[in-house]
Every structure is written in structure tokens, then in C-alpha cells.
mmCIF file of C-alpha atoms in Angstrom:
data_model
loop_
_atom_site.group_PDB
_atom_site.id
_atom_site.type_symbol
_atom_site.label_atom_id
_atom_site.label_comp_id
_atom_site.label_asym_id
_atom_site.label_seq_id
_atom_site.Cartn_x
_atom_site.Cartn_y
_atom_site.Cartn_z
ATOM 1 C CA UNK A 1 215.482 -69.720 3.122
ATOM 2 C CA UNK A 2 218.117 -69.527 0.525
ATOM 3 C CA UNK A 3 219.669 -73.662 -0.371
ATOM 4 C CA UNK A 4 223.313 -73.711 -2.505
ATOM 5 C CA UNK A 5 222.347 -75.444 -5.837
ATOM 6 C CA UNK A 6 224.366 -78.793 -5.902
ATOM 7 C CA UNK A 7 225.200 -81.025 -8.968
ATOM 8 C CA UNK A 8 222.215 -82.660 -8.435
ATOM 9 C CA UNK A 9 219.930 -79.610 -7.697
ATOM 10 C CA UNK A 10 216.623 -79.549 -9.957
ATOM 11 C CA UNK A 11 215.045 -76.043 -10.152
ATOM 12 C CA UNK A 12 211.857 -75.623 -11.466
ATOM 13 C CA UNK A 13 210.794 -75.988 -14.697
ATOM 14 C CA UNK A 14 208.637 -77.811 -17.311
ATOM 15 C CA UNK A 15 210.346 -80.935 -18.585
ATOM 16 C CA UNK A 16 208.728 -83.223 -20.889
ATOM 17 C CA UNK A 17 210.792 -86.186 -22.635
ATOM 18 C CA UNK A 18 210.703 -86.240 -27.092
ATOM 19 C CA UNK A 19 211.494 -88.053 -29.540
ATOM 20 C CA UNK A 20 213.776 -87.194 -32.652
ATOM 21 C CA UNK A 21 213.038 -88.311 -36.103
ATOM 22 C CA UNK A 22 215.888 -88.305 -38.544
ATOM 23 C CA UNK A 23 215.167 -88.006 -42.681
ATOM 24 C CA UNK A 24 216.969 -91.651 -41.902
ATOM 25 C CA UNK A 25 214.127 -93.423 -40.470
ATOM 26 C CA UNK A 26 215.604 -93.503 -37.011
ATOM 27 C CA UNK A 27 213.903 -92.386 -33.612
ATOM 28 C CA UNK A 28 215.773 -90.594 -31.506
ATOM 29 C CA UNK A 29 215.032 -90.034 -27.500
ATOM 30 C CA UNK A 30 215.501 -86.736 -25.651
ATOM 31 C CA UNK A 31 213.997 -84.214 -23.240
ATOM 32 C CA UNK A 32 213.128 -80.428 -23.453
ATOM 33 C CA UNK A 33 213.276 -78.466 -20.836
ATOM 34 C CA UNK A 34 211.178 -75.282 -20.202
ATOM 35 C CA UNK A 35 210.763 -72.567 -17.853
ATOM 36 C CA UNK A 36 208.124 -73.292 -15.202
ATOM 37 C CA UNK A 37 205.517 -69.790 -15.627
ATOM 38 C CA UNK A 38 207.179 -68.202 -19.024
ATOM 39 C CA UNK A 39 208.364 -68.218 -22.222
ATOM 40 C CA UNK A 40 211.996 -68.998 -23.034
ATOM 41 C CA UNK A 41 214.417 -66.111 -24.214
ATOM 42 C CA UNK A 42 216.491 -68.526 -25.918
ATOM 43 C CA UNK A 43 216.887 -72.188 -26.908
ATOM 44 C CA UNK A 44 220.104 -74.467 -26.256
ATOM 45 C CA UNK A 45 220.383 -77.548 -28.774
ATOM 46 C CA UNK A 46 222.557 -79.857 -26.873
ATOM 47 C CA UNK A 47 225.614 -82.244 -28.820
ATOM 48 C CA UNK A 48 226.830 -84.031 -26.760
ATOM 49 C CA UNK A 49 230.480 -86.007 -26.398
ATOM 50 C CA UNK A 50 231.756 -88.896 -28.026
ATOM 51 C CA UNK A 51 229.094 -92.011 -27.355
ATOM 52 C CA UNK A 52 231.759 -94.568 -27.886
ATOM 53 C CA UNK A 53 233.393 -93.260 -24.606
ATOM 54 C CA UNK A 54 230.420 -92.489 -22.146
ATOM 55 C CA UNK A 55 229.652 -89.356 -24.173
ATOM 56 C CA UNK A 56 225.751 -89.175 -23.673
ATOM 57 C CA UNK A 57 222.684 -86.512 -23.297
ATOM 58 C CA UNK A 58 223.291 -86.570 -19.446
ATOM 59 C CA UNK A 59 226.811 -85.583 -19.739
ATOM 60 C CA UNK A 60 227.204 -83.622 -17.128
ATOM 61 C CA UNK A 61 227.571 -79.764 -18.053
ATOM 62 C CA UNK A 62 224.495 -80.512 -20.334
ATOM 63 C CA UNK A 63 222.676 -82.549 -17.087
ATOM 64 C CA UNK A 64 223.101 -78.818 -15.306
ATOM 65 C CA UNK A 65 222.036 -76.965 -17.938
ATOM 66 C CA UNK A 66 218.936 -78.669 -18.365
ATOM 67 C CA UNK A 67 218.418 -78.974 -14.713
ATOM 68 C CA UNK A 68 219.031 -75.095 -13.667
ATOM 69 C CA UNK A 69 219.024 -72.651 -16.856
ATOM 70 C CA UNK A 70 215.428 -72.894 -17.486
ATOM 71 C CA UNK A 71 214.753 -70.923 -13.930
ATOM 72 C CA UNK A 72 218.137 -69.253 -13.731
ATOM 73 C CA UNK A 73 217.957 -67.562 -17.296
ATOM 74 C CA UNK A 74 214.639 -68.058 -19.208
ATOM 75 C CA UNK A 75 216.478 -70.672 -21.536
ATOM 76 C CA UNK A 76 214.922 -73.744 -22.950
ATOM 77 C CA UNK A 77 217.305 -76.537 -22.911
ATOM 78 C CA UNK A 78 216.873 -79.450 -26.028
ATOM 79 C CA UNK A 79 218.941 -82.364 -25.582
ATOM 80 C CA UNK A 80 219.137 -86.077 -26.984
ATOM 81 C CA UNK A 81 221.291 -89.246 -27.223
ATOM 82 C CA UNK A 82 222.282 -89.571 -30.910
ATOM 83 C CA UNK A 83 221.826 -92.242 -33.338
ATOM 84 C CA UNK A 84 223.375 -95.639 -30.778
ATOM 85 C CA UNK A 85 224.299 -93.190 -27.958
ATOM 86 C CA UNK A 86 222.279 -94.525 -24.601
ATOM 87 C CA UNK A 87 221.496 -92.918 -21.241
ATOM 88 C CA UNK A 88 219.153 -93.178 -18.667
ATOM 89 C CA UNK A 89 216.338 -91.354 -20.682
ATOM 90 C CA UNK A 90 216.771 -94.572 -23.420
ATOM 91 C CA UNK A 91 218.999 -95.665 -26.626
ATOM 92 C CA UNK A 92 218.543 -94.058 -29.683
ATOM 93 C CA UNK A 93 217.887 -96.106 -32.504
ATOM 94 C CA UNK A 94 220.610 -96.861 -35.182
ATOM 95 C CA UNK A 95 224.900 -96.886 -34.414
ATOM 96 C CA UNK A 96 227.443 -94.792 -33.901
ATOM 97 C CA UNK A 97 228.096 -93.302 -37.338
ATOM 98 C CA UNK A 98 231.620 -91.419 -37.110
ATOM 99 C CA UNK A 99 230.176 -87.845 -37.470
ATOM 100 C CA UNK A 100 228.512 -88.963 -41.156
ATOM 101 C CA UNK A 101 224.845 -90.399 -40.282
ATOM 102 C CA UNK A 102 225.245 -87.849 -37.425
ATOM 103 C CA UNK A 103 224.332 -85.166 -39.771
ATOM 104 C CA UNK A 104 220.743 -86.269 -39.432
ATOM 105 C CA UNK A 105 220.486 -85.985 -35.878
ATOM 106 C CA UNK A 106 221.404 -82.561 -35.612
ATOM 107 C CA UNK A 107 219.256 -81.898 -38.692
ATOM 108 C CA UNK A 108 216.255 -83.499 -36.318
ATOM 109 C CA UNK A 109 216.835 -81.566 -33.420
ATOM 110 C CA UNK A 110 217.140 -78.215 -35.489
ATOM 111 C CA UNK A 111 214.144 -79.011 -36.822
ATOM 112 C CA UNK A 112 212.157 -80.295 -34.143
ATOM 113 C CA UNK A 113 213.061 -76.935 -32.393
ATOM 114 C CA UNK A 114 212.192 -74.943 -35.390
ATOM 115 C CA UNK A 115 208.086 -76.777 -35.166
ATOM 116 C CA UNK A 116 207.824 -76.109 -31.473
ATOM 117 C CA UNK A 117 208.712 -72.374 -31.933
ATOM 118 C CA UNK A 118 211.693 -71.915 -29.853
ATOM 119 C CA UNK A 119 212.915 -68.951 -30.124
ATOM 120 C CA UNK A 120 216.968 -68.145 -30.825
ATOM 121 C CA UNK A 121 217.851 -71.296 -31.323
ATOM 122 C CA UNK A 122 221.978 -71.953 -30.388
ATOM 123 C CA UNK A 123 223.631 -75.238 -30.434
ATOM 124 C CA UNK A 124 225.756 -76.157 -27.561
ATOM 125 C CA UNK A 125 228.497 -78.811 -28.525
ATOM 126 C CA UNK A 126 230.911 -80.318 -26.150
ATOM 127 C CA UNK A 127 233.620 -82.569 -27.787
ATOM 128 C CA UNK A 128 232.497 -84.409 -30.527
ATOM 129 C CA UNK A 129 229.638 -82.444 -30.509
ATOM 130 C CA UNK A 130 231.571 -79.562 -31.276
ATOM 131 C CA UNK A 131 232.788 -81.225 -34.524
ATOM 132 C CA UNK A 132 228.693 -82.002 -35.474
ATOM 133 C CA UNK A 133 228.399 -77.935 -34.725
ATOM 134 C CA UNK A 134 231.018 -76.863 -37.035
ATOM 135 C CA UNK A 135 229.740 -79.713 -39.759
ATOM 136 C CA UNK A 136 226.466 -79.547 -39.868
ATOM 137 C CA UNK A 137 225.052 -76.507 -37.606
ATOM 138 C CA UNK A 138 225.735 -73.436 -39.982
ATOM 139 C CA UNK A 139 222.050 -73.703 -40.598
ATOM 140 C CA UNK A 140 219.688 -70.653 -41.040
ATOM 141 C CA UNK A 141 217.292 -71.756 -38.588
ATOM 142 C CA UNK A 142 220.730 -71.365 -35.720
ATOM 143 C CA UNK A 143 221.439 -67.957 -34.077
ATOM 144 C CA UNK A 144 224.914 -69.021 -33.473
ATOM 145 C CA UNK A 145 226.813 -72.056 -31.772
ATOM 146 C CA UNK A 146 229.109 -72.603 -28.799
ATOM 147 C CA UNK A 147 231.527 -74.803 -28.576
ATOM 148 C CA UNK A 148 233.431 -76.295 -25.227
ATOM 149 C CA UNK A 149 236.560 -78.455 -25.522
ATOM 150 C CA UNK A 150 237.001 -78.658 -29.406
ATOM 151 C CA UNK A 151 239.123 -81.058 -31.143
ATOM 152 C CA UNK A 152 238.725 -80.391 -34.389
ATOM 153 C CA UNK A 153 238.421 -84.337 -35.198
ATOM 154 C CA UNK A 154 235.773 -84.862 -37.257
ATOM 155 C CA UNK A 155 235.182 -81.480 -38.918
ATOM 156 C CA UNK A 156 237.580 -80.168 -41.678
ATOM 157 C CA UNK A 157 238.568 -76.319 -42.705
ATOM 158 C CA UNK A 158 235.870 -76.310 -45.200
ATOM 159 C CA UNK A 159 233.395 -76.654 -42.329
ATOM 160 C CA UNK A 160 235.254 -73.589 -40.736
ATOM 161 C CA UNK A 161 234.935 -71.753 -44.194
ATOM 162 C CA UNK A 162 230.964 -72.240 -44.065
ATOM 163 C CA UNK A 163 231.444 -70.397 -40.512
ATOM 164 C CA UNK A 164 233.161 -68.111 -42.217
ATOM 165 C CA UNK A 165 231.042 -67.108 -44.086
ATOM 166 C CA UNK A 166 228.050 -66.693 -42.425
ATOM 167 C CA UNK A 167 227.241 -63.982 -39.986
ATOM 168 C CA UNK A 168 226.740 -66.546 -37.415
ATOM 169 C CA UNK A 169 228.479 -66.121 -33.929
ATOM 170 C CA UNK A 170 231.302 -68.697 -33.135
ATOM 171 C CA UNK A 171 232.221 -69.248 -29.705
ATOM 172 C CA UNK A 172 234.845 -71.791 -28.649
ATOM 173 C CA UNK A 173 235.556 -72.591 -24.738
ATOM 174 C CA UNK A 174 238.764 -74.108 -24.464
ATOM 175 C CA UNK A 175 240.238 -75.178 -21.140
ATOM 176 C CA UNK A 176 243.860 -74.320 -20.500
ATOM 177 C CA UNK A 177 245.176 -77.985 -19.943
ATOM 178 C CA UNK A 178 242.585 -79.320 -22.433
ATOM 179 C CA UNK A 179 244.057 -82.659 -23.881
ATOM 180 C CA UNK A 180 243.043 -82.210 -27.417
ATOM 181 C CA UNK A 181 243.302 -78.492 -28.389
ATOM 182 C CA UNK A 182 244.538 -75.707 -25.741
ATOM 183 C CA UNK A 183 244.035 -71.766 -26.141
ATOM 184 C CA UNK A 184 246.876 -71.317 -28.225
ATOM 185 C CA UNK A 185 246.356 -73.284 -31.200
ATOM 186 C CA UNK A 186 242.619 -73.046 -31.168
ATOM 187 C CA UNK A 187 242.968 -69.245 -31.516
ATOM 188 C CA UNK A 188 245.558 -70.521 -34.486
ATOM 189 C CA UNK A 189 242.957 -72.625 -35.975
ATOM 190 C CA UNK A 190 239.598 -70.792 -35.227
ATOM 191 C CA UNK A 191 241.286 -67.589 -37.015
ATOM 192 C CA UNK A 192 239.924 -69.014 -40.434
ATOM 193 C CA UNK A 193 236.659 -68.060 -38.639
ATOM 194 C CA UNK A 194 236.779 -63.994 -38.521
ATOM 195 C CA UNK A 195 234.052 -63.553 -36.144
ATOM 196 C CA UNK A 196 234.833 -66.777 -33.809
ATOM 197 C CA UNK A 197 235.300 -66.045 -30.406
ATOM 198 C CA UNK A 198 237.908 -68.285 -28.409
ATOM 199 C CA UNK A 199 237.721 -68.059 -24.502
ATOM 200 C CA UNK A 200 240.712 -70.196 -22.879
ATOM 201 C CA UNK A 201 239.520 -70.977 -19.589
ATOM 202 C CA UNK A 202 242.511 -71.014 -16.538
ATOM 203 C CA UNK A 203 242.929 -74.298 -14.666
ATOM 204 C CA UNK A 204 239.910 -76.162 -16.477
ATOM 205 C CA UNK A 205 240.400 -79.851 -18.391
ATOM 206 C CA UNK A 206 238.462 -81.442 -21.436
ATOM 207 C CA UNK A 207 236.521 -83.034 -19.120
ATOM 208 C CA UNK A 208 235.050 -79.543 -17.102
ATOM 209 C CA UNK A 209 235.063 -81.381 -13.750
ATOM 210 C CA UNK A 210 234.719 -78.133 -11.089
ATOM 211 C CA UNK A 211 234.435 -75.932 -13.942
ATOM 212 C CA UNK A 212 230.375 -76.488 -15.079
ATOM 213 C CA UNK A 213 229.534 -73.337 -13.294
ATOM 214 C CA UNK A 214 232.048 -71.170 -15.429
ATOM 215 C CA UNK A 215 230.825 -72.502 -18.524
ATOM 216 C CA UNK A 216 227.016 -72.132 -17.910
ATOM 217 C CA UNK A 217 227.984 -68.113 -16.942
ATOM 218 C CA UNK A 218 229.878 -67.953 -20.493
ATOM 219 C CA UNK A 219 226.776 -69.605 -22.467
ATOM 220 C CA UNK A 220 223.923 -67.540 -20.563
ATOM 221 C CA UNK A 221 226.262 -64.252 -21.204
ATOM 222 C CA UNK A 222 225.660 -64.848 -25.216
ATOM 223 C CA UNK A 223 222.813 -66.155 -25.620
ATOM 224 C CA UNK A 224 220.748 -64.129 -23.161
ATOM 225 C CA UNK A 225 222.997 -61.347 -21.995
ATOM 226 C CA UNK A 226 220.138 -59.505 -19.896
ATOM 227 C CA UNK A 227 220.822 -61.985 -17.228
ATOM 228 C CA UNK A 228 223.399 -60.947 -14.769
ATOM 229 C CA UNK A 229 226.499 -63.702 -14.205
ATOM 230 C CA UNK A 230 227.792 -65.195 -12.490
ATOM 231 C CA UNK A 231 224.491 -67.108 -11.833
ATOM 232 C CA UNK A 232 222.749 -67.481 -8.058
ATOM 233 C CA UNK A 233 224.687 -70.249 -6.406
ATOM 234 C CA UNK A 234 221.654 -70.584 -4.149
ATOM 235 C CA UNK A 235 217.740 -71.026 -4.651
ATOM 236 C CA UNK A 236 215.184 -69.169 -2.686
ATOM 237 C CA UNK A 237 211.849 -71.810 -3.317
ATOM 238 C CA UNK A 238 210.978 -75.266 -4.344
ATOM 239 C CA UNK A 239 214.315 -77.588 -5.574
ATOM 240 C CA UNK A 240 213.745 -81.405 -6.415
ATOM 241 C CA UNK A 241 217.189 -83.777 -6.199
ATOM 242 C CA UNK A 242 218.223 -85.599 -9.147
ATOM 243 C CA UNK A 243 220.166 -89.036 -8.756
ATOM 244 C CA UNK A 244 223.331 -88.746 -10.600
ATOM 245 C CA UNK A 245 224.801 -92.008 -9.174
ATOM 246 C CA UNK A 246 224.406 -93.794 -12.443
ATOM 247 C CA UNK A 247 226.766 -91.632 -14.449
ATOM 248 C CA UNK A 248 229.801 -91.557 -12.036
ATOM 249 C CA UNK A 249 231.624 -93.983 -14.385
ATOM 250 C CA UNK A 250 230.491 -93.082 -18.087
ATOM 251 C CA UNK A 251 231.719 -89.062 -16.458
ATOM 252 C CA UNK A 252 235.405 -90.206 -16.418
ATOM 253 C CA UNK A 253 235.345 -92.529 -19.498
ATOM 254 C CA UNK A 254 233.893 -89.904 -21.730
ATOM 255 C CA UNK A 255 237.349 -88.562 -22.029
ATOM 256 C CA UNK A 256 239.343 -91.233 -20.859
ATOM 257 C CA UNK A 257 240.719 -94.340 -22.643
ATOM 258 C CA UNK A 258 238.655 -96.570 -20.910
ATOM 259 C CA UNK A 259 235.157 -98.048 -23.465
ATOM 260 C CA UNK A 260 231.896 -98.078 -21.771
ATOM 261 C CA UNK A 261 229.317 -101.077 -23.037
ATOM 262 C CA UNK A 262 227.924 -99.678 -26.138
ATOM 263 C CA UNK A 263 228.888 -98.551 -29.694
ATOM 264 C CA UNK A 264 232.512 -99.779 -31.135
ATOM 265 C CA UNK A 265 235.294 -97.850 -28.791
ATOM 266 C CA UNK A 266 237.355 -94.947 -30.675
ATOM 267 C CA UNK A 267 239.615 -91.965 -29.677
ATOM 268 C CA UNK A 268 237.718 -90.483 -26.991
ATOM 269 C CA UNK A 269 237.192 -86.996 -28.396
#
């Protein structure tokens, strides 16, 4: 009998929690998650949004990803709190750095992917991990990266001319009423990038609230395009049921103007 996947639907898979280790000395906590009986296609590295506003490894387009991809489209899905950034899985070691120290987590996570032999390794940022994409991502070891809801904060058009001038797909999600950066002037801004894809997304906010399905379909069309979308809504077999009680508030104050307990409170990008 066929059950409709729900936000807290858990579909089978292998899921084992890691640990990070930054040329910084820091140790950084995380999970992988694997398809159950085969190999992956391809590999999602996870950046999540800003930690000083909720912004966390369980966010909750990145919570689904982790929870469904693995058995909807062969994808492994990497993700981690960075350096101060807590969640139920644990706190990372050091504090929130402003998108400089960062630059070591996403080094860590690259490379952490690169020893276990994932194969066609993307990054997936969402806010502020969009600006640790575009900074420090370009990185031979990356297929490509795709970003959802970017600012363009932290990162500056020298990190768009490294794009540039790779070969490396760019794709940017932008919602229609995002409060940061909408369609118009991404497409504006990301045309520094000549291969950078920009996909505005009708009726959607920064935040993706109702909108996690659409952007799962756009990630699993690039990165492994012999899957069909839109994915199943429903699950013929065995589906666990995560609790996602303890993130109702730190959803909402990711993007709002509200600080969560942790890390010094900034812009919430």
C-alpha cells in the first residue's frame, strides 16, 4: 500500500553520523546519508543558512533531502553544522566566523567526500551557504554547485569571476518574493557567470516553506537527470517518522529578525 511522504517521512537508507576536521584544528559534526542496497549516482555537500539566525544542518530543505533522496534518486546526501553552528546531531567546535574561518569547513567536507569516494560531488548552498559556494566551492574535486535563495552577502564579483572561469555548472534558485535577491537582479548579477543558470521560482519565499518539494525536483534534475521529476509523493515499503518538533522555532528565525541562543546575532541571510 502506497503512504504520501510527509515532512517528517524517513525512507530508507544508510545513515551514519561523521565528523569534519578542518586544516584549523576544529571538529566538526555531521551525517551522511546513503542509499539502502546501492551505490550513489551523485553526492550533495550540504551549506547550510546563516547559524546566527537558526541556520543549521537540519534546516529543513536539507532535513528532506537527507531523509528522502537517497531512495528517491540514488543520491548521497553530506551535511554538517559549521564551525559554532548547533543542531540536534551536536555543536561544532569553534564560532561563527563571518564566511572567513568558514572556508575550512567547506574545505573539510569536500575533502572528506573526496576519501570516502563519492562520486559527482555538488554542493548544495541555501543562504549563506550559497555565499560559502560561490567563495570557496570552485574546487576541482566539485562537479558543479546549486544555489537556493542567494544574497550575494558574503561573496564578492571576484568569487563570481572564479565561476567564470571554470567549466563548472552554476545553478541559482531564486524565489519570486525572495527578501534578499529576486529573479530579476540575480539574472543581473549572475550574468558575470556565462554558464550560471538562474531559475526564479513563482510564489516561493527565502525561507522555501511549501516549496521543498520543487526544489528537491530542480536539484535531482541536474545532478542525476535519469531520474524522472517530479519525485513519488508516495512510498510503496518500509518509512520510519522523524520528530521535527524541535526545529519549529529555529525554521522561522533562520530568516527572520528574531536571534536564536547561539553564535553573536547578524543580518539573517
Amino acid at each position: 500500500m502506497s503512504t504520501t511522504i510527509r515532512a517528517s517521512s524517513i525512507l530508507p537508507g544508510r545513515r551514519e553520523d561523521i565528523e569534519l576536521h578542518t586544516a584549523d584544528g576544529l571538529r566538526l559534526v555531521g551525517e551522511l546519508a546513503l542509499p539502502a542496497e546501492r551505490p550513489p549516482v551523485a553526492t550533495l555537500v550540504c551549506l547550510h543558512p546563516l547559524p546566527t539566525h537558526g541556520g543549521m544542518m537540519d534546516s529543513h530543505v536539507f532535513r528532506k533531502a537527507a531523509w528522502r533522496l537517497p531512495a528517491l534518486a540514488d543520491v548521497a546526501v553530506l551535511r554538517f553544522n559549521t564551525r559554532g553552528t548547533s543542531s540536534v546531531r551536536g555543536t561544532s567546535e569553534g564560532a561563527f566566523d563571518g564566511a572567513v574561518g568558514e572556508r575550512f569547513d567547506v574545505a573539510a567536507a569536500i575533502e572528506y567526500a573526496e576519501f570516502a569516494e563519492l562520486p559527482n560531488i555538488w554542493l548544495v548552498g541555501w543562504s549563506f551557504g550559497t555565499d560559502l559556494a560561490l567563495k570557496y566551492g570552485c574546487d576541482p574535486a566539485i562537479v558543479g554547485a546549486i544555489l537556493l535563495s542567494p544574497p550575494l552577502r558574503f561573496s564578492a564579483p571576484e568569487d563570481l569571476a572564479t565561476w567564470a572561469g571554470s567549466d563548472r555548472p552554476l545553478v541559482a534558485l531564486v524565489p519570486e518574493f525572495d527578501d534578499y535577491l529576486r529573479p530579476a537582479e540575480a539574472r543581473e548579477r549572475f550574468a558575470a557567470v556565462p554558464q550560471a543558470e538562474v531559475v526564479g521560482v513563482p510564489g516561493a519565499k527565502h525561507l522555501w516553506v511549501g516549496d521543498a518539494e520543487t526544489v528537491l525536483d530542480e536539484i535531482v534534475r541536474r545532478v542525476n537527470p535519469a531520474v524522472e521529476v517530479p519525485l513519488p509523493t508516495t512510498w510503496d515499503g518500509p518509512m520510519e517518522s522523524g520528530d521535527v518538533s524541535a526545529y519549529a522555532d529555529r525554521t522561522v528565525a533562520a530568516f527572520a529578525d528574531t536571534p536564536v541562543p547561539g553564535p553573536a546575532a547578524g543580518r539573517a541571510d
